[in-house]
mmCIF file of C-alpha atoms in Angstrom:
data_model
loop_
_atom_site.group_PDB
_atom_site.id
_atom_site.type_symbol
_atom_site.label_atom_id
_atom_site.label_comp_id
_atom_site.label_asym_id
_atom_site.label_seq_id
_atom_site.Cartn_x
_atom_site.Cartn_y
_atom_site.Cartn_z
ATOM 1 C CA LYS A 1 6.835 -18.588 10.987
ATOM 2 C CA ALA A 2 9.947 -16.921 11.004
ATOM 3 C CA GLY A 3 10.131 -12.690 11.047
ATOM 4 C CA VAL A 4 11.855 -10.670 9.476
ATOM 5 C CA THR A 5 15.639 -10.665 10.432
ATOM 6 C CA GLN A 6 18.487 -8.037 9.503
ATOM 7 C CA THR A 7 21.783 -7.908 9.524
ATOM 8 C CA PRO A 8 24.311 -6.968 10.846
ATOM 9 C CA ARG A 9 22.541 -5.168 14.292
ATOM 10 C CA TYR A 10 25.706 -2.615 14.405
ATOM 11 C CA LEU A 11 28.132 -0.557 12.512
ATOM 12 C CA ILE A 12 30.117 1.675 12.939
ATOM 13 C CA LYS A 13 31.658 3.295 10.297
ATOM 14 C CA THR A 14 34.267 6.300 8.668
ATOM 15 C CA ARG A 15 32.176 9.453 6.829
ATOM 16 C CA GLY A 16 32.915 8.907 3.333
ATOM 17 C CA GLN A 17 32.550 4.990 3.870
ATOM 18 C CA GLN A 18 29.589 3.310 2.029
ATOM 19 C CA VAL A 19 27.816 0.586 3.906
ATOM 20 C CA THR A 20 25.317 -2.551 3.126
ATOM 21 C CA LEU A 21 22.444 -3.507 5.341
ATOM 22 C CA SER A 22 20.887 -7.193 4.619
ATOM 23 C CA CYS A 23 17.073 -8.196 5.525
ATOM 24 C CA SER A 24 15.175 -10.908 5.142
ATOM 25 C CA PRO A 25 11.397 -10.572 5.170
ATOM 26 C CA ILE A 26 8.779 -13.328 6.707
ATOM 27 C CA SER A 27 8.427 -16.335 4.532
ATOM 28 C CA GLY A 28 5.315 -15.422 1.420
ATOM 29 C CA HIS A 29 5.992 -11.695 2.147
ATOM 30 C CA ARG A 30 6.842 -9.797 -1.650
ATOM 31 C CA SER A 31 7.255 -5.502 -0.419
ATOM 32 C CA VAL A 32 9.515 -5.165 1.748
ATOM 33 C CA SER A 33 10.108 -1.304 2.988
ATOM 34 C CA TRP A 34 13.086 0.354 3.898
ATOM 35 C CA TYR A 35 12.764 3.052 7.439
ATOM 36 C CA GLN A 36 15.774 5.260 8.858
ATOM 37 C CA GLN A 37 14.859 6.455 12.824
ATOM 38 C CA THR A 38 16.289 9.215 13.790
ATOM 39 C CA PRO A 39 15.499 11.351 17.365
ATOM 40 C CA GLY A 40 15.055 14.186 15.123
ATOM 41 C CA GLN A 41 12.969 13.173 12.456
ATOM 42 C CA GLY A 42 11.255 10.121 13.802
ATOM 43 C CA LEU A 43 10.422 7.216 10.756
ATOM 44 C CA GLN A 44 10.457 8.449 8.002
ATOM 45 C CA PHE A 45 9.886 6.425 4.652
ATOM 46 C CA LEU A 46 13.064 5.269 2.794
ATOM 47 C CA PHE A 47 11.853 3.097 -0.255
ATOM 48 C CA GLU A 48 9.447 0.129 -1.327
ATOM 49 C CA TYR A 49 10.469 -2.813 -3.188
ATOM 50 C CA PHE A 50 8.412 -5.131 -3.964
ATOM 51 C CA SER A 51 9.259 -8.564 -6.741
ATOM 52 C CA GLU A 52 12.150 -6.652 -7.503
ATOM 53 C CA THR A 53 11.283 -3.764 -8.359
ATOM 54 C CA GLN A 54 11.088 -0.029 -6.385
ATOM 55 C CA ARG A 55 7.313 0.517 -6.764
ATOM 56 C CA ASN A 56 8.325 3.933 -4.451
ATOM 57 C CA LYS A 57 10.316 6.132 -2.709
ATOM 58 C CA GLY A 58 10.744 8.359 -0.106
ATOM 59 C CA ASN A 59 12.284 11.731 0.285
ATOM 60 C CA PHE A 60 16.647 10.576 0.661
ATOM 61 C CA PRO A 61 19.302 11.773 -0.752
ATOM 62 C CA GLY A 62 20.412 9.669 -3.894
ATOM 63 C CA ARG A 63 23.486 8.104 -1.813
ATOM 64 C CA PHE A 64 20.600 5.479 -0.825
ATOM 65 C CA SER A 65 20.164 2.743 -2.807
ATOM 66 C CA GLY A 66 18.781 -0.372 -2.379
ATOM 67 C CA ARG A 67 17.328 -3.553 -4.490
ATOM 68 C CA GLN A 68 15.747 -6.769 -4.010
ATOM 69 C CA PHE A 69 16.267 -10.170 -5.668
ATOM 70 C CA SER A 70 14.532 -12.998 -6.152
ATOM 71 C CA ASN A 71 13.208 -14.817 -3.190
ATOM 72 C CA SER A 72 12.163 -11.513 -1.236
ATOM 73 C CA ARG A 73 15.465 -10.527 0.566
ATOM 74 C CA SER A 74 16.267 -7.029 0.332
ATOM 75 C CA GLU A 75 20.066 -4.495 0.521
ATOM 76 C CA MET A 76 20.310 -0.903 0.534
ATOM 77 C CA ASN A 77 23.600 0.710 0.327
ATOM 78 C CA VAL A 78 24.543 4.146 1.513
ATOM 79 C CA SER A 79 27.699 5.632 -0.052
ATOM 80 C CA THR A 80 29.941 8.508 1.165
ATOM 81 C CA LEU A 81 28.262 8.438 4.754
ATOM 82 C CA GLU A 82 27.659 11.147 6.726
ATOM 83 C CA LEU A 83 27.541 12.412 9.995
ATOM 84 C CA GLY A 84 23.444 12.253 10.102
ATOM 85 C CA ASP A 85 23.366 8.941 8.313
ATOM 86 C CA SER A 86 23.111 7.795 12.084
ATOM 87 C CA ALA A 87 20.490 6.221 12.753
ATOM 88 C CA LEU A 88 18.217 2.711 13.567
ATOM 89 C CA TYR A 89 17.478 1.195 10.187
ATOM 90 C CA LEU A 90 14.956 -0.136 9.839
ATOM 91 C CA CYS A 91 13.046 -3.019 7.360
ATOM 92 C CA ALA A 92 9.311 -4.120 7.483
ATOM 93 C CA SER A 93 8.040 -7.012 5.029
ATOM 94 C CA SER A 94 4.018 -7.664 4.225
ATOM 95 C CA TYR A 95 2.424 -9.705 1.854
ATOM 96 C CA THR A 96 1.785 -6.877 -1.209
ATOM 97 C CA GLY A 97 2.420 -3.441 0.374
ATOM 98 C CA SER A 98 -1.018 -2.487 0.327
ATOM 99 C CA TYR A 99 -3.320 -2.154 3.229
ATOM 100 C CA ASN A 100 -1.587 -4.596 5.074
ATOM 101 C CA GLU A 101 0.260 -4.541 7.790
ATOM 102 C CA GLN A 102 4.461 -4.603 8.617
ATOM 103 C CA PHE A 103 5.875 -6.532 9.605
ATOM 104 C CA PHE A 104 9.234 -5.278 11.511
ATOM 105 C CA GLY A 105 12.921 -6.247 11.893
ATOM 106 C CA PRO A 106 14.880 -5.555 14.861
ATOM 107 C CA GLY A 107 16.686 -3.085 12.841
ATOM 108 C CA THR A 108 20.216 -1.747 12.014
ATOM 109 C CA ARG A 109 22.148 0.504 14.203
ATOM 110 C CA LEU A 110 24.259 2.428 11.993
ATOM 111 C CA THR A 111 27.076 5.146 14.061
ATOM 112 C CA VAL A 112 29.228 6.935 11.617
ATOM 113 C CA LEU A 113 31.927 8.985 12.820
ATOM 114 C CA ASP B 1 4.408 19.311 7.390
ATOM 115 C CA GLN B 2 3.908 16.528 10.029
ATOM 116 C CA GLN B 3 0.153 14.750 8.412
ATOM 117 C CA VAL B 4 0.568 12.309 11.597
ATOM 118 C CA LYS B 5 0.460 13.705 14.949
ATOM 119 C CA GLN B 6 1.175 12.433 18.127
ATOM 120 C CA ASN B 7 0.029 15.232 20.906
ATOM 121 C CA SER B 8 1.012 13.867 23.999
ATOM 122 C CA PRO B 9 4.780 12.859 24.232
ATOM 123 C CA SER B 10 3.685 10.739 27.186
ATOM 124 C CA LEU B 11 1.241 9.001 29.329
ATOM 125 C CA SER B 12 1.116 7.903 32.380
ATOM 126 C CA VAL B 13 -1.019 5.171 33.648
ATOM 127 C CA GLN B 14 -1.892 3.453 37.050
ATOM 128 C CA GLU B 15 -2.032 -0.579 36.528
ATOM 129 C CA GLY B 16 -5.630 -1.835 35.494
ATOM 130 C CA ARG B 17 -6.865 1.456 33.952
ATOM 131 C CA ILE B 18 -7.625 2.501 30.761
ATOM 132 C CA SER B 19 -4.032 3.478 28.189
ATOM 133 C CA ILE B 20 -6.118 5.783 25.815
ATOM 134 C CA LEU B 21 -3.554 7.226 23.256
ATOM 135 C CA ASN B 22 -4.314 9.819 20.908
ATOM 136 C CA CYS B 23 -3.119 10.588 16.896
ATOM 137 C CA ASP B 24 -4.882 13.466 14.431
ATOM 138 C CA TYR B 25 -3.970 13.005 10.719
ATOM 139 C CA THR B 26 -4.380 16.022 8.024
ATOM 140 C CA ASN B 27 -4.105 13.867 4.783
ATOM 141 C CA SER B 28 -7.622 12.930 4.024
ATOM 142 C CA MET B 29 -6.064 9.980 1.643
ATOM 143 C CA PHE B 30 -4.973 8.058 4.252
ATOM 144 C CA ASP B 31 -7.198 4.719 5.169
ATOM 145 C CA TYR B 32 -5.753 2.199 6.547
ATOM 146 C CA PHE B 33 -4.665 3.150 9.867
ATOM 147 C CA LEU B 34 -2.153 1.386 12.237
ATOM 148 C CA TRP B 35 -0.961 1.270 16.203
ATOM 149 C CA TYR B 36 2.926 0.078 16.410
ATOM 150 C CA LYS B 37 4.638 -1.370 20.298
ATOM 151 C CA LYS B 38 8.607 -0.630 20.120
ATOM 152 C CA TYR B 39 11.350 -0.985 22.680
ATOM 153 C CA PRO B 40 14.237 0.684 22.744
ATOM 154 C CA ALA B 41 16.647 -1.029 20.315
ATOM 155 C CA GLU B 42 14.082 -3.373 18.437
ATOM 156 C CA GLY B 43 11.495 -2.210 15.403
ATOM 157 C CA PRO B 44 7.650 -1.845 16.271
ATOM 158 C CA THR B 45 5.975 -4.707 16.769
ATOM 159 C CA PHE B 46 2.496 -4.635 15.037
ATOM 160 C CA LEU B 47 -0.409 -4.184 17.178
ATOM 161 C CA ILE B 48 -4.213 -3.137 15.528
ATOM 162 C CA SER B 49 -4.769 -1.645 12.492
ATOM 163 C CA ILE B 50 -8.739 -0.173 10.733
ATOM 164 C CA SER B 51 -9.685 0.684 7.429
ATOM 165 C CA SER B 52 -11.359 4.125 6.795
ATOM 166 C CA ILE B 53 -14.933 1.686 6.240
ATOM 167 C CA LYS B 54 -14.710 1.044 10.294
ATOM 168 C CA ASP B 55 -14.739 3.166 13.325
ATOM 169 C CA LYS B 56 -13.641 0.331 15.557
ATOM 170 C CA ASN B 57 -11.979 -2.585 15.483
ATOM 171 C CA GLU B 58 -10.815 -4.907 18.942
ATOM 172 C CA ASP B 59 -8.196 -6.641 19.183
ATOM 173 C CA GLY B 60 -8.037 -8.789 23.492
ATOM 174 C CA ARG B 61 -7.014 -5.654 25.203
ATOM 175 C CA PHE B 62 -6.776 -3.640 22.586
ATOM 176 C CA THR B 63 -9.918 -1.073 20.613
ATOM 177 C CA VAL B 64 -8.668 1.274 18.207
ATOM 178 C CA PHE B 65 -11.160 4.044 17.324
ATOM 179 C CA LEU B 66 -11.082 6.252 14.038
ATOM 180 C CA ASN B 67 -13.237 9.227 13.724
ATOM 181 C CA LYS B 68 -12.835 9.780 9.702
ATOM 182 C CA SER B 69 -14.760 13.541 10.105
ATOM 183 C CA ALA B 70 -12.407 14.065 12.986
ATOM 184 C CA LYS B 71 -9.429 12.887 11.119
ATOM 185 C CA HIS B 72 -8.209 11.465 14.438
ATOM 186 C CA LEU B 73 -8.700 7.935 15.627
ATOM 187 C CA SER B 74 -7.033 6.636 19.316
ATOM 188 C CA LEU B 75 -6.532 3.357 20.791
ATOM 189 C CA HIS B 76 -7.335 2.125 23.919
ATOM 190 C CA ILE B 77 -6.077 -0.384 26.611
ATOM 191 C CA VAL B 78 -7.623 -2.089 28.752
ATOM 192 C CA PRO B 79 -6.704 -2.956 31.278
ATOM 193 C CA SER B 80 -3.180 -1.424 31.351
ATOM 194 C CA GLN B 81 -0.516 -3.852 32.238
ATOM 195 C CA PRO B 82 3.009 -2.423 33.812
ATOM 196 C CA GLY B 83 4.367 -4.811 30.262
ATOM 197 C CA ASP B 84 2.749 -2.056 27.940
ATOM 198 C CA SER B 85 5.050 0.425 29.328
ATOM 199 C CA ALA B 86 6.984 1.106 26.374
ATOM 200 C CA VAL B 87 6.635 3.468 22.926
ATOM 201 C CA TYR B 88 3.233 3.687 20.963
ATOM 202 C CA PHE B 89 3.248 4.962 16.968
ATOM 203 C CA CYS B 90 0.543 5.038 15.101
ATOM 204 C CA ALA B 91 0.866 5.156 11.494
ATOM 205 C CA ALA B 92 -1.633 4.912 8.505
ATOM 206 C CA SER B 93 -1.138 5.012 4.657
ATOM 207 C CA ARG B 94 -3.125 4.757 1.160
ATOM 208 C CA ALA B 95 -3.638 2.565 -1.078
ATOM 209 C CA GLY B 96 -1.436 2.209 -4.370
ATOM 210 C CA GLY B 97 -0.122 4.402 -7.037
ATOM 211 C CA THR B 98 2.880 6.514 -4.894
ATOM 212 C CA SER B 99 1.869 5.300 -1.781
ATOM 213 C CA TYR B 100 2.971 1.434 -1.845
ATOM 214 C CA GLY B 101 4.678 -0.234 1.340
ATOM 215 C CA LYS B 102 4.671 3.758 2.648
ATOM 216 C CA LEU B 103 3.274 3.941 5.829
ATOM 217 C CA THR B 104 3.319 7.205 7.764
ATOM 218 C CA PHE B 105 3.831 7.417 11.234
ATOM 219 C CA GLY B 106 3.672 10.153 14.138
ATOM 220 C CA GLN B 107 6.262 11.038 16.793
ATOM 221 C CA GLY B 108 4.838 8.307 19.556
ATOM 222 C CA THR B 109 3.830 8.257 22.572
ATOM 223 C CA ILE B 110 5.749 7.066 25.541
ATOM 224 C CA LEU B 111 3.381 4.592 27.709
ATOM 225 C CA THR B 112 3.985 4.589 31.117
ATOM 226 C CA VAL B 113 2.488 2.069 33.604
ATOM 227 C CA HIS B 114 2.661 2.111 37.075
ATOM 228 C CA PRO B 115 2.408 -0.632 39.461
#
């Protein structure tokens, strides 16, 4: 069974730009969660989607948004990039989002200059 | 407010010996706990999980212990191998509602296994 895939793996943007990251979950998984990893804050939950609906959102500004498509693939978007948005962005998929192990993709390394 | 804490930033162990990684949590609503291993520039890899109705779960060389009264869990790796060298994260979740799809992670412990 193929794992979680994320594209692109690396991205360099400048302040003020916007970026879209993509995540394809494991086949059959309907829940996709997004996390931000930084050296200072560790792994922080961004949001979760299930059946094209956002069910949960972490404590991030509205510049961070996402969506999920009918095939469970998900995208996250960050608008008006700031230097502090430089991070590893990870997506994880699971069957239901509760009491399930989450399986992570390799991440997208975003650098904002 | 750090709800999941791994108080040891690093741990060094000799090959073949036991590695014990510890994790404490403060939120009594957490009822599902997981351990992940992470190499640099890769996503976390799931290792083992435990539900709050159990106090122990084993999978090969990995055993997780849960002490709910102390709000403490630990991961035992026996025997430790050099390939186990990585960052280990514990994570916690609670069922449903505003907790869908959310894992709360500790800060991680760097495990180094020496040959």
